[in-house]
Amino acid sequence: MIKEMMGLQLAITDEASRWFHRELSLPDKGAGIRFFGKAYGKTQVHDGFSVGMTRDDHPDQPIMAVEKDGVTYFVDPTDAWFFENLAMTVDYDAHLDEPKYEFKEE
């Protein structure tokens, strides 16, 4: 399943998918991860804001969603301001043992 809002793309690498499954003890199917913008931090495209994520198995009309390895990764409409006109790739940082978020402006 892929659902995209104009100017918003989301990709999850294999390594990131394995990290989410391992660290969050996700089942083989039916789980969900919601990404959102949060105050504090910094990204390549936002100063003063960073990416947050939480487990949410019941997306309600996401503006962007991609399914990988049985997990739906998505963004809610309330967070369009953070992700609009961006392509976000969620990868894995082996040195820090955590996800890393890479952005490109679309």
Short mmCIF file of C-alpha atoms in Angstrom, two decimals:
data_model
loop_
_atom_site.label_atom_id
_atom_site.label_comp_id
_atom_site.label_asym_id
_atom_site.label_seq_id
_atom_site.Cartn_x
_atom_site.Cartn_y
_atom_site.Cartn_z
CA MET A 1 0.00 0.00 0.00
CA ILE A 2 1.34 3.40 -0.93
CA LYS A 3 -0.58 6.61 -0.47
CA GLU A 4 1.04 9.94 -1.24
CA MET A 5 0.10 13.55 -0.73
CA MET A 6 1.29 15.89 -3.46
CA GLY A 7 4.91 16.73 -2.70
CA LEU A 8 5.33 14.22 0.12
CA GLN A 9 7.19 10.93 -0.20
CA LEU A 10 8.22 8.37 2.38
CA ALA A 11 10.71 5.51 2.05
CA ILE A 12 11.84 2.99 4.68
CA THR A 13 15.12 1.12 4.14
CA ASP A 14 15.48 -2.58 4.90
CA GLU A 15 17.85 -1.77 7.77
CA ALA A 16 15.40 0.69 9.31
CA SER A 17 12.58 -1.83 9.00
CA ARG A 18 14.65 -4.42 10.87
CA TRP A 19 15.41 -1.87 13.62
CA PHE A 20 11.72 -1.01 14.12
CA HIS A 21 10.78 -4.71 14.28
CA ARG A 22 13.57 -5.50 16.75
CA GLU A 23 13.35 -2.47 19.04
CA LEU A 24 9.55 -2.17 19.15
CA SER A 25 8.83 -5.93 19.06
CA LEU A 26 6.50 -5.42 16.11
CA PRO A 27 4.37 -8.33 14.88
CA ASP A 28 4.76 -9.66 11.33
CA LYS A 29 1.71 -7.69 10.21
CA GLY A 30 -0.84 -5.17 11.43
CA ALA A 31 1.47 -2.72 13.22
CA GLY A 32 1.81 0.96 12.42
CA ILE A 33 4.38 3.68 12.99
CA ARG A 34 3.34 7.34 12.81
CA PHE A 35 5.91 10.03 12.08
CA PHE A 36 5.34 13.60 13.25
CA GLY A 37 7.11 16.92 13.63
CA LYS A 38 8.12 17.92 17.13
CA ALA A 39 9.62 21.02 18.73
CA TYR A 40 13.35 21.08 19.48
CA GLY A 41 16.13 19.56 17.47
CA LYS A 42 17.07 20.07 13.87
CA THR A 43 16.72 18.35 10.52
CA GLN A 44 18.20 19.08 7.11
CA VAL A 45 15.10 21.14 6.33
CA HIS A 46 13.79 22.44 9.68
CA ASP A 47 15.72 24.37 12.32
CA GLY A 48 14.18 24.00 15.78
CA PHE A 49 12.10 20.92 14.88
CA SER A 50 12.87 17.22 14.58
CA VAL A 51 11.10 13.99 13.67
CA GLY A 52 9.21 12.03 16.28
CA MET A 53 7.68 8.61 15.91
CA THR A 54 5.22 6.52 17.85
CA ARG A 55 3.52 3.18 17.49
CA ASP A 56 0.00 3.64 16.13
CA ASP A 57 -1.69 0.57 14.67
CA HIS A 58 -4.81 2.42 13.50
CA PRO A 59 -4.03 5.20 11.01
CA ASP A 60 -7.04 7.42 10.35
CA GLN A 61 -6.90 8.89 6.84
CA PRO A 62 -3.12 9.38 6.63
CA ILE A 63 -1.83 11.86 4.07
CA MET A 64 1.09 9.55 3.34
CA ALA A 65 1.52 5.85 4.02
CA VAL A 66 3.84 3.09 2.92
CA GLU A 67 3.76 -0.55 3.96
CA LYS A 68 7.01 -2.45 4.46
CA ASP A 69 7.46 -5.88 5.99
CA GLY A 70 3.89 -5.87 7.35
CA VAL A 71 4.15 -2.46 9.05
CA THR A 72 2.34 0.67 7.88
CA TYR A 73 4.51 3.77 8.23
CA PHE A 74 2.50 6.97 7.90
CA VAL A 75 1.96 10.69 8.46
CA ASP A 76 -1.31 12.20 9.74
CA PRO A 77 -2.92 15.32 8.24
CA THR A 78 -2.05 17.35 11.36
CA ASP A 79 1.64 16.97 10.49
CA ALA A 80 1.41 18.05 6.84
CA TRP A 81 3.16 21.33 7.77
CA PHE A 82 6.34 19.41 8.65
CA PHE A 83 6.50 17.00 5.70
CA GLU A 84 4.93 19.00 2.86
CA ASN A 85 7.02 19.10 -0.34
CA LEU A 86 9.61 16.74 1.14
CA ALA A 87 10.85 13.25 0.41
CA MET A 88 11.85 11.53 3.66
CA THR A 89 13.93 8.38 3.77
CA VAL A 90 14.10 6.56 7.09
CA ASP A 91 17.40 4.70 7.33
CA TYR A 92 19.38 3.09 10.16
CA ASP A 93 22.44 4.59 11.85
CA ALA A 94 24.51 1.60 13.00
CA HIS A 95 26.88 3.77 15.06
CA LEU A 96 24.04 5.28 17.13
CA ASP A 97 21.75 2.21 16.81
CA GLU A 98 18.74 4.33 15.91
CA PRO A 99 16.79 5.54 12.88
CA LYS A 100 18.10 8.45 10.89
CA TYR A 101 15.91 10.70 8.80
CA GLU A 102 17.10 12.08 5.48
CA PHE A 103 15.16 14.75 3.60
CA LYS A 104 15.11 16.06 0.07
CA GLU A 105 12.99 18.96 -1.06
CA GLU A 106 10.58 18.02 -3.83
#
